[in-house]
Structures are given as C-alpha cells and as structure tokens.
PDB file of C-alpha atoms and ligand atoms in Angstrom:
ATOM      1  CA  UNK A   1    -112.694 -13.461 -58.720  1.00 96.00           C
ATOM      2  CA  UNK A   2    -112.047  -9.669 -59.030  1.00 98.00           C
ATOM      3  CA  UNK A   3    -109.367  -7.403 -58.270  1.00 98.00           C
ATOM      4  CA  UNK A   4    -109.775  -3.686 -56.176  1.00 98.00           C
ATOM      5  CA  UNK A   5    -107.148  -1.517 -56.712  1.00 98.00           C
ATOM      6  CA  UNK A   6    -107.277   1.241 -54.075  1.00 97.00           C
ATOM      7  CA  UNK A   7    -105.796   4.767 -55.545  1.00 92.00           C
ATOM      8  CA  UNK A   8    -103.946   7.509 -53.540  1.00 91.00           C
ATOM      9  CA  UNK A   9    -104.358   5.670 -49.950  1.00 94.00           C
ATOM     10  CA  UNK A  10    -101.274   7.148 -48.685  1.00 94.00           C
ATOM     11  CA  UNK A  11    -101.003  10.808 -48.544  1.00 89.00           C
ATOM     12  CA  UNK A  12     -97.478  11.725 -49.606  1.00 89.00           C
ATOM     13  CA  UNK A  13     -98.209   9.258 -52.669  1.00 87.00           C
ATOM     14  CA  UNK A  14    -100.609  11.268 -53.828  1.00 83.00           C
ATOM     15  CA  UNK A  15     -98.321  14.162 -53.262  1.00 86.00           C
ATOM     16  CA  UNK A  16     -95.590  12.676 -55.728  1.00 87.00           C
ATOM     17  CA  UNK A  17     -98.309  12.382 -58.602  1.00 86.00           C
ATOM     18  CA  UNK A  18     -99.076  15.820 -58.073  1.00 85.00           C
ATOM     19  CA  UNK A  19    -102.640  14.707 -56.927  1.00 84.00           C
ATOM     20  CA  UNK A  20    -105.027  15.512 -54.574  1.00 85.00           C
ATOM     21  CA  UNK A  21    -105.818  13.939 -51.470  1.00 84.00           C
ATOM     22  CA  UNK A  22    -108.788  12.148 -51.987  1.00 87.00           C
ATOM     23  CA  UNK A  23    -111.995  12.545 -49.318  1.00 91.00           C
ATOM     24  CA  UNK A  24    -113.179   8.958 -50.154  1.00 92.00           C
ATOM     25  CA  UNK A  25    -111.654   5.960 -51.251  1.00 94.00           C
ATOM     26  CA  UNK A  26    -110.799   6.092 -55.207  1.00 93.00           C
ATOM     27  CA  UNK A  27    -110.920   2.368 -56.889  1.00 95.00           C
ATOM     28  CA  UNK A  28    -110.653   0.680 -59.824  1.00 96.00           C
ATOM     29  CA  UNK A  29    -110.663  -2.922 -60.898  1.00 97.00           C
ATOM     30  CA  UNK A  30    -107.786  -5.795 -62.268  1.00 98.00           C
ATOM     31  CA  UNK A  31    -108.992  -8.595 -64.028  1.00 98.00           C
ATOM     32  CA  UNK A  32    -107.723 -12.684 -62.958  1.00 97.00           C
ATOM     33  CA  UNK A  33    -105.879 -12.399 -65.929  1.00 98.00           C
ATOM     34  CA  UNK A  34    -103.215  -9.636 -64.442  1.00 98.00           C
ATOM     35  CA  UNK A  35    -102.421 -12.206 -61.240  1.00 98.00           C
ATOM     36  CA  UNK A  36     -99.086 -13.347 -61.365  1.00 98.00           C
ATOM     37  CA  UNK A  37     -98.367 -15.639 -58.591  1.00 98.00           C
ATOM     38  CA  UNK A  38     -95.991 -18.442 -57.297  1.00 98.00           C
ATOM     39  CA  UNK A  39     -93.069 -15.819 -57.571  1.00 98.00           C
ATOM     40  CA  UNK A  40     -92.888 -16.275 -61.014  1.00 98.00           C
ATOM     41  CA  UNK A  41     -91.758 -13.668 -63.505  1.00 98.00           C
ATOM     42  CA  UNK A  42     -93.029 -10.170 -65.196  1.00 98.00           C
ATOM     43  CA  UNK A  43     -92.896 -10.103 -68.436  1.00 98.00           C
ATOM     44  CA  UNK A  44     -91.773  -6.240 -69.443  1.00 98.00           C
ATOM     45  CA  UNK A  45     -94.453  -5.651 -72.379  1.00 98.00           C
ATOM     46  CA  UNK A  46     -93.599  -3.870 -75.489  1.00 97.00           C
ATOM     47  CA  UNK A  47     -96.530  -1.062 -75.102  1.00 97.00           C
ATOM     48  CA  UNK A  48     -95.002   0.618 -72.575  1.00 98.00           C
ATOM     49  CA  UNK A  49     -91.412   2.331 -71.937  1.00 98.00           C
ATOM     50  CA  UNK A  50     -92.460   3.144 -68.518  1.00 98.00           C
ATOM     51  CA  UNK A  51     -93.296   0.672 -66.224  1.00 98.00           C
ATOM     52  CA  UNK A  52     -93.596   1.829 -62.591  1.00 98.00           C
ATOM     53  CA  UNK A  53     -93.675  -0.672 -59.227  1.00 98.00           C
ATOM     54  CA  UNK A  54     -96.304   0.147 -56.044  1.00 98.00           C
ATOM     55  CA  UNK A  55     -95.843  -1.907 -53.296  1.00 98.00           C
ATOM     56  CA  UNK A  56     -99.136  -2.451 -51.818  1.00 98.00           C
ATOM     57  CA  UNK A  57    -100.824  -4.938 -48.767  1.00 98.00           C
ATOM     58  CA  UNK A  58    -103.505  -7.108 -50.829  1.00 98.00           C
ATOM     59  CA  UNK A  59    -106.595  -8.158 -48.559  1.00 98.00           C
ATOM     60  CA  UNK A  60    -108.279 -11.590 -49.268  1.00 98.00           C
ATOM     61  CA  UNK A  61    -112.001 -11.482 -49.119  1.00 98.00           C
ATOM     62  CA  UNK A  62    -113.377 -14.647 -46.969  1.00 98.00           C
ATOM     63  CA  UNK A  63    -116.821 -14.524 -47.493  1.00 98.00           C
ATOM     64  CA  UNK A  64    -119.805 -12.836 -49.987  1.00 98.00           C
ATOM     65  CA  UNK A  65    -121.001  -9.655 -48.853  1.00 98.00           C
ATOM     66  CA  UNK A  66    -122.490  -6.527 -49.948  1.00 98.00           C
ATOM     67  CA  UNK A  67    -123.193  -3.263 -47.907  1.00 98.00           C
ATOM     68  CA  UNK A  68    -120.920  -4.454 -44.943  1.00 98.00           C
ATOM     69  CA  UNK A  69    -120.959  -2.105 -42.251  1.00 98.00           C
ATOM     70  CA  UNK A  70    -117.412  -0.688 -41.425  1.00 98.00           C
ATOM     71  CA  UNK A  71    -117.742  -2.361 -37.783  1.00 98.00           C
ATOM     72  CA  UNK A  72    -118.205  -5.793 -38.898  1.00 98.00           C
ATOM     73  CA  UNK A  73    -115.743  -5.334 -41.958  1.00 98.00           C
ATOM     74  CA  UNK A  74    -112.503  -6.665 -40.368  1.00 97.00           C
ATOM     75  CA  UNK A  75    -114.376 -10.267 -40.256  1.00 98.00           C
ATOM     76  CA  UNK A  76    -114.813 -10.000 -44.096  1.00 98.00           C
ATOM     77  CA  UNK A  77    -111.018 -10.843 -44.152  1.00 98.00           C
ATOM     78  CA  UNK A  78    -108.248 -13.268 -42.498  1.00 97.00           C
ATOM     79  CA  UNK A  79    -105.343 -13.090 -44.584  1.00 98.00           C
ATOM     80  CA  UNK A  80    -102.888 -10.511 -46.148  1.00 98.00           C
ATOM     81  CA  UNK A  81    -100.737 -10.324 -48.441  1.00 98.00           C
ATOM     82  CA  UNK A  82     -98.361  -8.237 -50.300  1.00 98.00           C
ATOM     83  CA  UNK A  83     -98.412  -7.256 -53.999  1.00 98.00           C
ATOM     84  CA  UNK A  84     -97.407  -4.922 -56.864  1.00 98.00           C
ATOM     85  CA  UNK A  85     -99.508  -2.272 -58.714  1.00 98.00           C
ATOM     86  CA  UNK A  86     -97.824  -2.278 -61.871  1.00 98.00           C
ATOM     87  CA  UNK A  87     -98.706   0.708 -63.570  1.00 98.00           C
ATOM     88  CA  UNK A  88     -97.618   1.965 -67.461  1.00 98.00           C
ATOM     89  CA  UNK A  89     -96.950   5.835 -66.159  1.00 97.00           C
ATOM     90  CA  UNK A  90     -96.850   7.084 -69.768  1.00 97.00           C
ATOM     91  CA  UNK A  91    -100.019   5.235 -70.923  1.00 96.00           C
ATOM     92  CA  UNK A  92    -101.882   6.396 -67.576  1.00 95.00           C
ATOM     93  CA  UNK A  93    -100.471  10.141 -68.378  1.00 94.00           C
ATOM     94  CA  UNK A  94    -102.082   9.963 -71.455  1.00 94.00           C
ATOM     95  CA  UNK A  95    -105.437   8.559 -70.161  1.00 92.00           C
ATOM     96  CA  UNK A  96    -105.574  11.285 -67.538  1.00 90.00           C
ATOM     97  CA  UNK A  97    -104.931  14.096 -70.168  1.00 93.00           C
ATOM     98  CA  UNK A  98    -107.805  13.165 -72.090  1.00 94.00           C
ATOM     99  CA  UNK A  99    -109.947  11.992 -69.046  1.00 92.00           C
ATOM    100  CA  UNK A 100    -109.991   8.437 -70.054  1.00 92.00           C
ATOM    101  CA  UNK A 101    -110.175   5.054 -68.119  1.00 92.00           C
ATOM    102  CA  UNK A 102    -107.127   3.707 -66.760  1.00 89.00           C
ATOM    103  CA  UNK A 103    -107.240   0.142 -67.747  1.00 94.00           C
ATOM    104  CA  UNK A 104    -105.065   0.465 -70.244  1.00 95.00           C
ATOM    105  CA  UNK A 105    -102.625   1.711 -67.886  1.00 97.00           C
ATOM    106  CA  UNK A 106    -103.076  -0.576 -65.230  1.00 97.00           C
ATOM    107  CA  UNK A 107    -105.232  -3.806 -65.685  1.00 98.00           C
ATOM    108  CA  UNK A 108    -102.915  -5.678 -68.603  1.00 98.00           C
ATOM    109  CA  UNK A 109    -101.461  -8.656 -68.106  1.00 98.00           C
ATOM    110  CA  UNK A 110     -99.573  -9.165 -64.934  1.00 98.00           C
ATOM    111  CA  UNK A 111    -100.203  -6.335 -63.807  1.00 98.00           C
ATOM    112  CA  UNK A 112    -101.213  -7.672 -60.179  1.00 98.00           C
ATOM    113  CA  UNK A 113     -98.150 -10.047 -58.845  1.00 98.00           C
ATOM    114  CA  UNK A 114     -99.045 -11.550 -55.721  1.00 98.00           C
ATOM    115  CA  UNK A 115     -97.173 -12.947 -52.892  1.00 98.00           C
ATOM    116  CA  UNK A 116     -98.022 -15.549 -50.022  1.00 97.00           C
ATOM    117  CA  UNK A 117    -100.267 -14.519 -47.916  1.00 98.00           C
ATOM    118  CA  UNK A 118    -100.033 -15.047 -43.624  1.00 97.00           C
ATOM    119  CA  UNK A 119    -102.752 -14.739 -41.409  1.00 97.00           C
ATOM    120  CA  UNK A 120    -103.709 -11.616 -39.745  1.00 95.00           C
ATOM    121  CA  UNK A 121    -103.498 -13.006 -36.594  1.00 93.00           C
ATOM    122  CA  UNK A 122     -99.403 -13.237 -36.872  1.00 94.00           C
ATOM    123  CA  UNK A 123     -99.450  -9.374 -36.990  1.00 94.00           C
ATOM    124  CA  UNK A 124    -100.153  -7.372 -33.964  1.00 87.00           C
ATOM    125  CA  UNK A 125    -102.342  -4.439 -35.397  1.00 92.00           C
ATOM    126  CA  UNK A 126    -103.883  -3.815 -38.272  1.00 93.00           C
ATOM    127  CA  UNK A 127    -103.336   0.154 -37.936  1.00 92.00           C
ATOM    128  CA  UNK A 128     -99.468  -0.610 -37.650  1.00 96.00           C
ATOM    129  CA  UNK A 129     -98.400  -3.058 -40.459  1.00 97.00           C
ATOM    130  CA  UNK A 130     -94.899  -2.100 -41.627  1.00 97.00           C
ATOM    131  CA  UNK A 131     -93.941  -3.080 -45.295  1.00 98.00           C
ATOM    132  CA  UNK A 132     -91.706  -2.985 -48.231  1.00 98.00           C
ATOM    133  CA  UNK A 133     -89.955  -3.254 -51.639  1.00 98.00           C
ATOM    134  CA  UNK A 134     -86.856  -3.513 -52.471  1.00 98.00           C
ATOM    135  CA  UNK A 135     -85.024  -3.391 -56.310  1.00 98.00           C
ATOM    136  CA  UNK A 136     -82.200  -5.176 -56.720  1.00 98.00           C
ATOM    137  CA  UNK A 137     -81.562  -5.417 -53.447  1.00 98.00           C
ATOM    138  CA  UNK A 138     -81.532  -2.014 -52.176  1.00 98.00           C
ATOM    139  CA  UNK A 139     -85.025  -0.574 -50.690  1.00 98.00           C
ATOM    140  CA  UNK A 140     -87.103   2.042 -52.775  1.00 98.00           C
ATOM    141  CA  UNK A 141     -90.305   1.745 -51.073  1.00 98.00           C
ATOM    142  CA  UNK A 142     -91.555   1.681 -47.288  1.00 97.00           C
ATOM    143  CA  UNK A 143     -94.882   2.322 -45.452  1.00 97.00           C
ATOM    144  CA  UNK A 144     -96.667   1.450 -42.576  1.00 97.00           C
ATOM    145  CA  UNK A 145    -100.367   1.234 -42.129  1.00 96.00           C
ATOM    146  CA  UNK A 146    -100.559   4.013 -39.566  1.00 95.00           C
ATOM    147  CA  UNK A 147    -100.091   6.250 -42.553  1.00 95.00           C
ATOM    148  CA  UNK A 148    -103.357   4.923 -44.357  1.00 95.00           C
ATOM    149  CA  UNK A 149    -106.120   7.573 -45.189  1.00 95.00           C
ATOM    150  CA  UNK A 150    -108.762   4.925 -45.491  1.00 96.00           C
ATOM    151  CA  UNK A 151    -108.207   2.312 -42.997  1.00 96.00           C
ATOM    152  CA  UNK A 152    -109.197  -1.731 -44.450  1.00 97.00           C
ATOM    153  CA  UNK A 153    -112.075  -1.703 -42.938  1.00 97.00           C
ATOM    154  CA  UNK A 154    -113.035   1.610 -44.626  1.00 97.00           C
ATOM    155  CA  UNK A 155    -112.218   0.338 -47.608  1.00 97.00           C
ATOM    156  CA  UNK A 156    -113.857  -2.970 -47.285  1.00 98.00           C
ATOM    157  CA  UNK A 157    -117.292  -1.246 -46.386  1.00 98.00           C
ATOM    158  CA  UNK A 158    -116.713   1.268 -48.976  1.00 98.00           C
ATOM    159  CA  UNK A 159    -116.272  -1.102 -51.911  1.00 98.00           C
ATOM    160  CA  UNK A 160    -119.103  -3.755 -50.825  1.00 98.00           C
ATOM    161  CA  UNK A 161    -121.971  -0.902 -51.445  1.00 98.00           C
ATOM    162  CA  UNK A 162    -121.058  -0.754 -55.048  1.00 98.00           C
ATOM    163  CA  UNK A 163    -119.535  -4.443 -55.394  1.00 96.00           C
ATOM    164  CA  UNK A 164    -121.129  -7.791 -54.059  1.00 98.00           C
ATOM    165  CA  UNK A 165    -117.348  -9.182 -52.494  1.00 98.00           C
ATOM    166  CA  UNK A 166    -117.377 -12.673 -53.550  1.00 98.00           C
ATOM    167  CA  UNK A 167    -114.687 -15.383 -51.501  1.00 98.00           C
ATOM    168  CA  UNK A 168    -111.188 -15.318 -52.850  1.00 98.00           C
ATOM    169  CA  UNK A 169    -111.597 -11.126 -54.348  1.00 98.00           C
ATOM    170  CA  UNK A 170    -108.489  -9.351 -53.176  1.00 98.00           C
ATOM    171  CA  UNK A 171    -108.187  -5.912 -52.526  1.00 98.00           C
ATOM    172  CA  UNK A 172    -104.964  -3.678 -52.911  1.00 98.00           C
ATOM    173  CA  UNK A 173    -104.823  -1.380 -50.647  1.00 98.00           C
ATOM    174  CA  UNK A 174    -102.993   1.265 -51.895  1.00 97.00           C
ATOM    175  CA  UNK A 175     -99.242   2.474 -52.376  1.00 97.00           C
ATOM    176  CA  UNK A 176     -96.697   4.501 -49.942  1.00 96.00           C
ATOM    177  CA  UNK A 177     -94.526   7.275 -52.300  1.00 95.00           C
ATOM    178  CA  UNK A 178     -91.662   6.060 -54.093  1.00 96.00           C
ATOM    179  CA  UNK A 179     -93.275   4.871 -56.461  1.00 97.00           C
ATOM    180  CA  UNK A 180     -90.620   4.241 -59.691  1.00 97.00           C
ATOM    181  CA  UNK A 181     -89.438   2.550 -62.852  1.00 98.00           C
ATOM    182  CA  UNK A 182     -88.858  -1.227 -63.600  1.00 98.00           C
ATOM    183  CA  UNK A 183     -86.296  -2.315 -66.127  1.00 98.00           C
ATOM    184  CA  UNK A 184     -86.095  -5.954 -67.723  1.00 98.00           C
ATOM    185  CA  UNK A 185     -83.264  -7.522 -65.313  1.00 98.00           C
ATOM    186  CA  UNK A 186     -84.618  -6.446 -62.020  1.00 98.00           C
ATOM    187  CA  UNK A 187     -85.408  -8.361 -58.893  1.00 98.00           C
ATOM    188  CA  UNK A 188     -88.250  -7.230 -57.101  1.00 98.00           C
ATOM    189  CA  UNK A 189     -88.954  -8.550 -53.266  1.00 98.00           C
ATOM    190  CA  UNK A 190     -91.595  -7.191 -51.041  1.00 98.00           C
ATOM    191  CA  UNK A 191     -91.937  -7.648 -47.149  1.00 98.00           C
ATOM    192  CA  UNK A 192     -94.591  -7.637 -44.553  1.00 98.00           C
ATOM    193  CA  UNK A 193     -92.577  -6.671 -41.460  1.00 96.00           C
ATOM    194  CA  UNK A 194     -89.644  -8.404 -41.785  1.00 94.00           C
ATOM    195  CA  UNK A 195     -91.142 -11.454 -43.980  1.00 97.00           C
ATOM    196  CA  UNK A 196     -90.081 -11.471 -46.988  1.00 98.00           C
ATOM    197  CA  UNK A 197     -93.531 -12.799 -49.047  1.00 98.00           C
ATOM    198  CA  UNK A 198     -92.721 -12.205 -52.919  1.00 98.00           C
ATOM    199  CA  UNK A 199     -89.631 -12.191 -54.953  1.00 98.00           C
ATOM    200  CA  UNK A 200     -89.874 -11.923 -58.827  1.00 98.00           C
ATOM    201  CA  UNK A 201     -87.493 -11.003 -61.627  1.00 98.00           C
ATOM    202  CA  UNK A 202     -88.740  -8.337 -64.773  1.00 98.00           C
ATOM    203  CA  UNK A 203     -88.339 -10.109 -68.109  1.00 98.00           C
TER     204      UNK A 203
HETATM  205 ZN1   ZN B 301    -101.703   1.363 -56.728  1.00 50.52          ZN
END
C-alpha cells in the first residue's frame, strides 16, 4: 500500500508557512514503513530538533482505480480516519532552500500515525467534518472540512490520473493552521467530531 500526503489543503495553513495558495492539489508520498498504528508510540528521532504535528482526516481507498472521474470519486472510499503528518520543519526548511525533495523531511519512520477509522456513513456530510488535536490535553489544532480547498473527491480524482489507487492506500488530506512542535513526553489525541480516534505518547 501507499501513502498520499495532501500539502497546503487548508488556506490559512498555507498562510502560516508563508506559502502560497495552491491552484491544484500539491502531493507527495509516505512509505508503509512510516504507519504507526494501534495507538502505539512515536519514537522522537535523533535527526531532527524540530518535529512538528498536522492533524489531518486520512481517506481509505476501497477499490483499484485510475483516472476516476470526480463524480464517481466519493464511491472510491467508505471509511475515514484521522492521522498525523509528522513533519521535521528544520530538515524540510533546508530541502526547500535548496529545492530538494521532501522525503527526508516527511516520509521517515513513523511519520504517518494512524487512528481507527469509522464509516462515512456515521458522519452527516462530507463538506462539514469537524476535527482535532489536542497536546497534552489542551487543543492546538481544529478544522472543519468546509474549509478544504480541494474537496476528497477532488483529491481522489486528482491523484488517480497520476497513481493507479490500489485497496487499502490512504490518503491524508491535508492540515488546518496550527501546525507546531512535539517534545518527547507528549500525549497526542486527535478527534473526528467529538470521537476521540487516536491517542499516542512522543518517546
Ligand atoms: Zn500535511
């Protein structure tokens, strides 16, 4: 299986890195080995000093398919979860100063923890998903799919004309702005409405 990392998806995210707002979708790919799942824990590694959490809703893909049309997209998927973009902000600052891949920065190991996932049919629209993260207890980030600049169905069509989606891929969709640093110690549990779906500690 493969990972699809969505970039700048919500507007005033892009706004705190100080980029633009993209006019398609921006991607880039995980591999299995950055899944952390069954709530277990992160592992803070020594190549970075700056470790940042996004909070983002992960799609499960269902079924193979390639050049999906954005109308039939939404049956591509049936379940969503919620997971964390871990990203090394001082490796990825370097990358973009020289204008180098971000893989370094993003697609190590555990990189990707995953929660459960629920069936879409539990939430009432797809265009108004509410979610969040809290550290230690206290909330840091908050979004709501309303606030998406490429809907999942976008982004599902989008990715499936350059990427055959195979059963089991999962796609993040992209992080809301507050966006900040992890420290060994920390809790870290993420909500879909008022579910909460992952809870991990930094180690
Ligand atoms: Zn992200």
């Amino acid at each position: 299986m493969k990972i699809i990392c969505i970039g700048r998806n919500y507007a005033e995210h892009a706004k705190e890195m100080n980029a633009a707002v993209p006019t398609e979708p921006v991607f880039f790919l995980k591999p299995d080995t950055a899944l952390i799942k069954d709530n277990q824990p992160f592992y803070y590694p020594d190549f970075s000093k700056e470790i940042h959490h996004e909070v983002e809703l992960v799609l499960k893909i269902n079924k193979p398919g390639k050049n999906i049309a954005v109308e039939f997209a939404h049956k591509y998927c049936d379940e969503i979860g919620i997971g964390i973009d871990f990203t090394a902000r001082d490796i990825q600052a370097k990358c973009k100063e020289k204008g180098l891949p971000w893989e370094k920065a993003k697609a190590f190991d555990g990189s990707a923890p995953i929660g459960q996932f629920i069936n879409k049919n539990k939430l009432k629209e797809m265009n108004n998903i509410a979610f969040h993260l809290t550290l230690n207890g206290n909330i840091v980030q908050q979004g709501n799919t309303n606030d998406l600049l490429f809907s999942f169905d976008t982004v599902i069509s989008y990715i499936s004309k350059f990427f055959t989606l195979k059963t089991g891929d999962l796609i993040f969709t992209g992080t809301p702005e507050g966006v900040g640093a992890v420290a060994i110690g920390d809790r870290l549990e993420a909500y879909i409405e008022n579910e909460k779906l992952l809870n991990f500690e930094i180690k």
